[in-house]
GROMACS .gro file of C-alpha atoms in nm:
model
  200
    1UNK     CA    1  -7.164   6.683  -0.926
    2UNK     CA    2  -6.904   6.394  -0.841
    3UNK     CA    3  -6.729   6.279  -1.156
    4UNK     CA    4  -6.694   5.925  -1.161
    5UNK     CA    5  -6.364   5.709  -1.022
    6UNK     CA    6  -6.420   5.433  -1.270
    7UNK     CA    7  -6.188   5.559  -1.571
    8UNK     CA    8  -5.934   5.656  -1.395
    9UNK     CA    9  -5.952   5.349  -1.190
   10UNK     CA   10  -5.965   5.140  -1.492
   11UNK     CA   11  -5.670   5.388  -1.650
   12UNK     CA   12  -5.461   5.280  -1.313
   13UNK     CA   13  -5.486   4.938  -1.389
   14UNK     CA   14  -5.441   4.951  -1.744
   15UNK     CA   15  -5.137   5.112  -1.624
   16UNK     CA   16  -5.005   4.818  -1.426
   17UNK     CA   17  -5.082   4.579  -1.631
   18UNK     CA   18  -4.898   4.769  -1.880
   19UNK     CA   19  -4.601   4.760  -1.656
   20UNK     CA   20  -4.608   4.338  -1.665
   21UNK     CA   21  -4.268   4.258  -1.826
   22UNK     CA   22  -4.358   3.942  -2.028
   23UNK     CA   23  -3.970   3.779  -2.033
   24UNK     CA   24  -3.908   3.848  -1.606
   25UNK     CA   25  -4.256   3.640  -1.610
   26UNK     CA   26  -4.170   3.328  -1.790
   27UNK     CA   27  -3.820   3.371  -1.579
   28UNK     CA   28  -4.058   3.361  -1.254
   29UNK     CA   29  -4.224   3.081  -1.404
   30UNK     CA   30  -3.958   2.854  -1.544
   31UNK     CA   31  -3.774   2.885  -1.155
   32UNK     CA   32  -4.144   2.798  -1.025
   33UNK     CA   33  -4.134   2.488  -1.251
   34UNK     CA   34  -3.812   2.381  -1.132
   35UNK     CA   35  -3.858   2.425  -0.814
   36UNK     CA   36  -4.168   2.224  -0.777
   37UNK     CA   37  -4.066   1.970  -1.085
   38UNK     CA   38  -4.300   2.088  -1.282
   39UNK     CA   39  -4.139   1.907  -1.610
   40UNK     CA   40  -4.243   1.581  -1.416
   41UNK     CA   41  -4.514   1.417  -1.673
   42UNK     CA   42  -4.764   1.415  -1.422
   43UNK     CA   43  -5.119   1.536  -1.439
   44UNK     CA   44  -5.072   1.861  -1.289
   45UNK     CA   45  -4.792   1.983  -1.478
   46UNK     CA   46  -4.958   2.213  -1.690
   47UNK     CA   47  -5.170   2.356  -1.414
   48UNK     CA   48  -4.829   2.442  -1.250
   49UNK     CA   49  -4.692   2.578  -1.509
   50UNK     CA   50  -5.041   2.826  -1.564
   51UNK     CA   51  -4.994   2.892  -1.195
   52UNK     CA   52  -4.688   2.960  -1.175
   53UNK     CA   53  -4.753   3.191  -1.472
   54UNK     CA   54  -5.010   3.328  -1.327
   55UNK     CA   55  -4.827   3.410  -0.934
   56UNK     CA   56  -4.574   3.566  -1.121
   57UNK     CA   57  -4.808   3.855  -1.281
   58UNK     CA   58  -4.980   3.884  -0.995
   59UNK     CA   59  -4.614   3.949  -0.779
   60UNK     CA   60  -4.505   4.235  -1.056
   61UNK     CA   61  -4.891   4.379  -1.049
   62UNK     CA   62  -4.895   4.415  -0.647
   63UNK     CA   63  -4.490   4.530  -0.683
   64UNK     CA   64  -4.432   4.724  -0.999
   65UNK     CA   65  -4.091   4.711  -1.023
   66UNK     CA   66  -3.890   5.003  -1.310
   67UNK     CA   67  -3.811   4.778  -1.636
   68UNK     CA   68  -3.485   4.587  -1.573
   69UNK     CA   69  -3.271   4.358  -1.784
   70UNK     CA   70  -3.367   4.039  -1.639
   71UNK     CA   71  -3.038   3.863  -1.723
   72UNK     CA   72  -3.155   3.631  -1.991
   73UNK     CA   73  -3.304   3.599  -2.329
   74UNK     CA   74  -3.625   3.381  -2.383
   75UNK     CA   75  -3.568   3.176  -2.710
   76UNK     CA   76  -3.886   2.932  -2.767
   77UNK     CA   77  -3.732   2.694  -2.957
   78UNK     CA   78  -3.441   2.641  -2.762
   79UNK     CA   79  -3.666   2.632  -2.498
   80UNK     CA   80  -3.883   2.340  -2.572
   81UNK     CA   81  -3.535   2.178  -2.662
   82UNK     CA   82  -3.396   2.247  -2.311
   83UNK     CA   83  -3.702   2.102  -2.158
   84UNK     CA   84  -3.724   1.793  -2.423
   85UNK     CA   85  -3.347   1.752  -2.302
   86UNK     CA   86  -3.418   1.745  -1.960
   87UNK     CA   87  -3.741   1.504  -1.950
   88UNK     CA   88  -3.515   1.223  -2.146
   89UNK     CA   89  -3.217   1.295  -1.931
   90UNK     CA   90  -3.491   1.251  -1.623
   91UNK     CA   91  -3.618   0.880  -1.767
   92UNK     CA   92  -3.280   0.756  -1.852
   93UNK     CA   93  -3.186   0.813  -1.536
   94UNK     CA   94  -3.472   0.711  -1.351
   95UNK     CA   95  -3.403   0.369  -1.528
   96UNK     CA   96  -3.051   0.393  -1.439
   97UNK     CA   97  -3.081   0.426  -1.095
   98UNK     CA   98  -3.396   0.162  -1.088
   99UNK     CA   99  -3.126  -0.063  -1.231
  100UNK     CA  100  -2.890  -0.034  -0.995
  101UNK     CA  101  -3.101  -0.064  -0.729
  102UNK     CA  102  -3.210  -0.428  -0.819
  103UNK     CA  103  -2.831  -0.507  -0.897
  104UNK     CA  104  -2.671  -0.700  -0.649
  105UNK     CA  105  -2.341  -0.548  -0.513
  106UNK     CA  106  -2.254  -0.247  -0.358
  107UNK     CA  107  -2.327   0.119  -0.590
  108UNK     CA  108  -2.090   0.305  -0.597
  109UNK     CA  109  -2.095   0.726  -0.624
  110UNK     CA  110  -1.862   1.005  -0.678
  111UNK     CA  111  -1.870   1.365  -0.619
  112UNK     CA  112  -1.683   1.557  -0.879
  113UNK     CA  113  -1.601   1.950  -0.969
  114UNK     CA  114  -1.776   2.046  -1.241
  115UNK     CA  115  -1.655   2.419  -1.358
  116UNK     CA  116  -1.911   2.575  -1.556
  117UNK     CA  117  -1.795   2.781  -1.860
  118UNK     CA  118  -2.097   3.098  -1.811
  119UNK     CA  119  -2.034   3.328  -1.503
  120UNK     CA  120  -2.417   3.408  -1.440
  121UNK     CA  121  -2.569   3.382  -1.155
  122UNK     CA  122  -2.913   3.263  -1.355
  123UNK     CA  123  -2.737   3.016  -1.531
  124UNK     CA  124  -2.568   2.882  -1.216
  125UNK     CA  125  -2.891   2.871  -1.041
  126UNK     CA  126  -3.105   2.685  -1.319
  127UNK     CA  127  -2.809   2.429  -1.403
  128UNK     CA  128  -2.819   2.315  -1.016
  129UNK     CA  129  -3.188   2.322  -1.016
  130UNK     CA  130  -3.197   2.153  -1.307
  131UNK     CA  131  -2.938   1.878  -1.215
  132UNK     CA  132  -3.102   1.832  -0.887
  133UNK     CA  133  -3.415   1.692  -1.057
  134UNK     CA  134  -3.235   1.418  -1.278
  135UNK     CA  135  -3.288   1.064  -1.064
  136UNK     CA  136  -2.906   0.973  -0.905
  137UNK     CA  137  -2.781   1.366  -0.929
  138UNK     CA  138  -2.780   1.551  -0.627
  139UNK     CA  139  -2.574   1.906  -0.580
  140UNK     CA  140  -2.382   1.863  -0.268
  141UNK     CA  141  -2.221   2.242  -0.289
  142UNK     CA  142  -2.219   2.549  -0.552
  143UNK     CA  143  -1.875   2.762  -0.569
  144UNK     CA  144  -2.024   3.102  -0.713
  145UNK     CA  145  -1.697   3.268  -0.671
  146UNK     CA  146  -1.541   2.973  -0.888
  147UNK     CA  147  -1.846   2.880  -1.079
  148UNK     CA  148  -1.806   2.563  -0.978
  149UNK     CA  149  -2.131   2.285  -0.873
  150UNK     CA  150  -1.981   2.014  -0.651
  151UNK     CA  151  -2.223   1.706  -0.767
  152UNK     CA  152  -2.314   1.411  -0.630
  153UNK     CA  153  -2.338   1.150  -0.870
  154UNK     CA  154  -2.487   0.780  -0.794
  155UNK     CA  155  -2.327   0.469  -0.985
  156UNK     CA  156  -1.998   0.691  -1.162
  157UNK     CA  157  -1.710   0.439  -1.023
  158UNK     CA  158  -1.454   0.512  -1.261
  159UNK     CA  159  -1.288   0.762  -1.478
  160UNK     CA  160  -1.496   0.663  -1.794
  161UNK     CA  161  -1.821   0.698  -1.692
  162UNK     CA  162  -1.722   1.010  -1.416
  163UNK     CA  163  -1.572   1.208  -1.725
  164UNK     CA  164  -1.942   1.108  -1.891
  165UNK     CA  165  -2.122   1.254  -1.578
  166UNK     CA  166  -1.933   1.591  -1.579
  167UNK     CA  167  -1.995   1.644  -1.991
  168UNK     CA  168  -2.398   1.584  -1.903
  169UNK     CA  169  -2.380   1.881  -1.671
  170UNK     CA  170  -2.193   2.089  -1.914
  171UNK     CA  171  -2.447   1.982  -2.181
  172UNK     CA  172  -2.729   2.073  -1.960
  173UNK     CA  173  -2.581   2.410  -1.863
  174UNK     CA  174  -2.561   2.447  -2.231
  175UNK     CA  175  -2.889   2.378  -2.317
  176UNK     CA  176  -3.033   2.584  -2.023
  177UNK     CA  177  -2.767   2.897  -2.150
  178UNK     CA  178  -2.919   2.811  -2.538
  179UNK     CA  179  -3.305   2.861  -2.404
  180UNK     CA  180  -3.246   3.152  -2.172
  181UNK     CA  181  -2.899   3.273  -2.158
  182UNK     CA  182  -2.745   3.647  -2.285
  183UNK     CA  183  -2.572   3.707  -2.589
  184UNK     CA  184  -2.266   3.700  -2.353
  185UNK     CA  185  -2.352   3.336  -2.173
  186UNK     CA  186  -2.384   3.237  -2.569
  187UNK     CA  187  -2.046   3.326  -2.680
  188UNK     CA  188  -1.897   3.193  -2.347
  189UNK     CA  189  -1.996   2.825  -2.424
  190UNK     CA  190  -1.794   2.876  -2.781
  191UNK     CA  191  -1.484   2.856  -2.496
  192UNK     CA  192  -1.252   2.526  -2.414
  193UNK     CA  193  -1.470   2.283  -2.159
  194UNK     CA  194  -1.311   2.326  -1.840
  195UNK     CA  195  -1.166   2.043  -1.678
  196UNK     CA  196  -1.334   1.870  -1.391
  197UNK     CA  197  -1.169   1.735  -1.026
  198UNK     CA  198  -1.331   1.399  -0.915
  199UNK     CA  199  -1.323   1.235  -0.558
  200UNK     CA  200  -1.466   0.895  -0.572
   0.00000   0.00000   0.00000
């Protein structure tokens, strides 16, 4: 008499889904997000974001991968900070640049050095993703061996309001290293803020 596959089947794939590691998921899914703007208030944000959740379980059930230390720490409520930060920083700036674009002159830009204080690759990652989506911010160049994003930033004409563009990325990278960064990323922002190189 044949014994029945199902058990064992079903025991296999209790097995994988065991294997699911919940945090390297909601990394997956926050790069997903970024990647296709998912923090955009738009309609299909939160079917992204289920998507996205959802691509990322399915990846690690197809290739089980041996439990690794994904490089960050998933902290909810810094979290939902980070992304409260970056959805204001988003419409202030999409006003900004609407702004100058009706002003009648020439705009003006600047690409400055901005020398982040965590040496993660992660971190790097999501604070140029992460800039990249904020209206008049574009990331011209990333030095990983410096830690360094080159950034393109429209309308900063002079010292004051350069100096003002470089703190915003530091203050995103710290937000992003608040939500998801290592005990180690942590203590690194407690550091001096580096100083930044401009070239209007």
């Amino acid at each position: 008499m044949k014994v029945p596959e199902r058990p064992s089947r079903l025991r296999a794939a209790r097995n994988r889904l065991g294997k699911v590691q919940f945090s390297v998921a909601v990394g997956m899914t926050l790069v997903w997000m970024l990647l296709f703007n998912g923090f955009q208030l738009r309609p299909e944000s939160l079917g992204l974001l289920v998507l996205g959740f959802l691509v990322a379980v399915v990846i690690m059930l197809l290739f089980p991968m041996p439990p690794i230390d994904p490089g960050f720490r998933f902290r909810p409520i810094a979290l939902v900070r980070m992304v409260a930060y970056i959805l204001a920083k988003m419409v202030v700036a999409s006003f900004s640049v609407i702004r100058q674009i009706f002003t009648s002159g020439e705009v003006h830009s600047s690409v400055m050095a901005v020398k982040l204080r965590t040496q993660s690759d992660l971190m790097l990652v999501c604070t140029a993703i992460a800039s990249s989506i904020i209206p008049g911010t574009v990331i011209v160049e990333v030095g990983r061996d410096e830690w360094i994003l080159y950034v393109h930033v429209l309308g900063a004409d002079d010292e004051e309001s350069i100096e003002q563009s470089r703190l915003d990325i530091l203050e995103l990278e710290r937000q992003i290293v608040l939500a998801l960064g290592t005990g180690k990323d942590v203590a690194a922002l407690a550091g001096p803020a580096p100083t930044g190189e401009e070239s209007p």
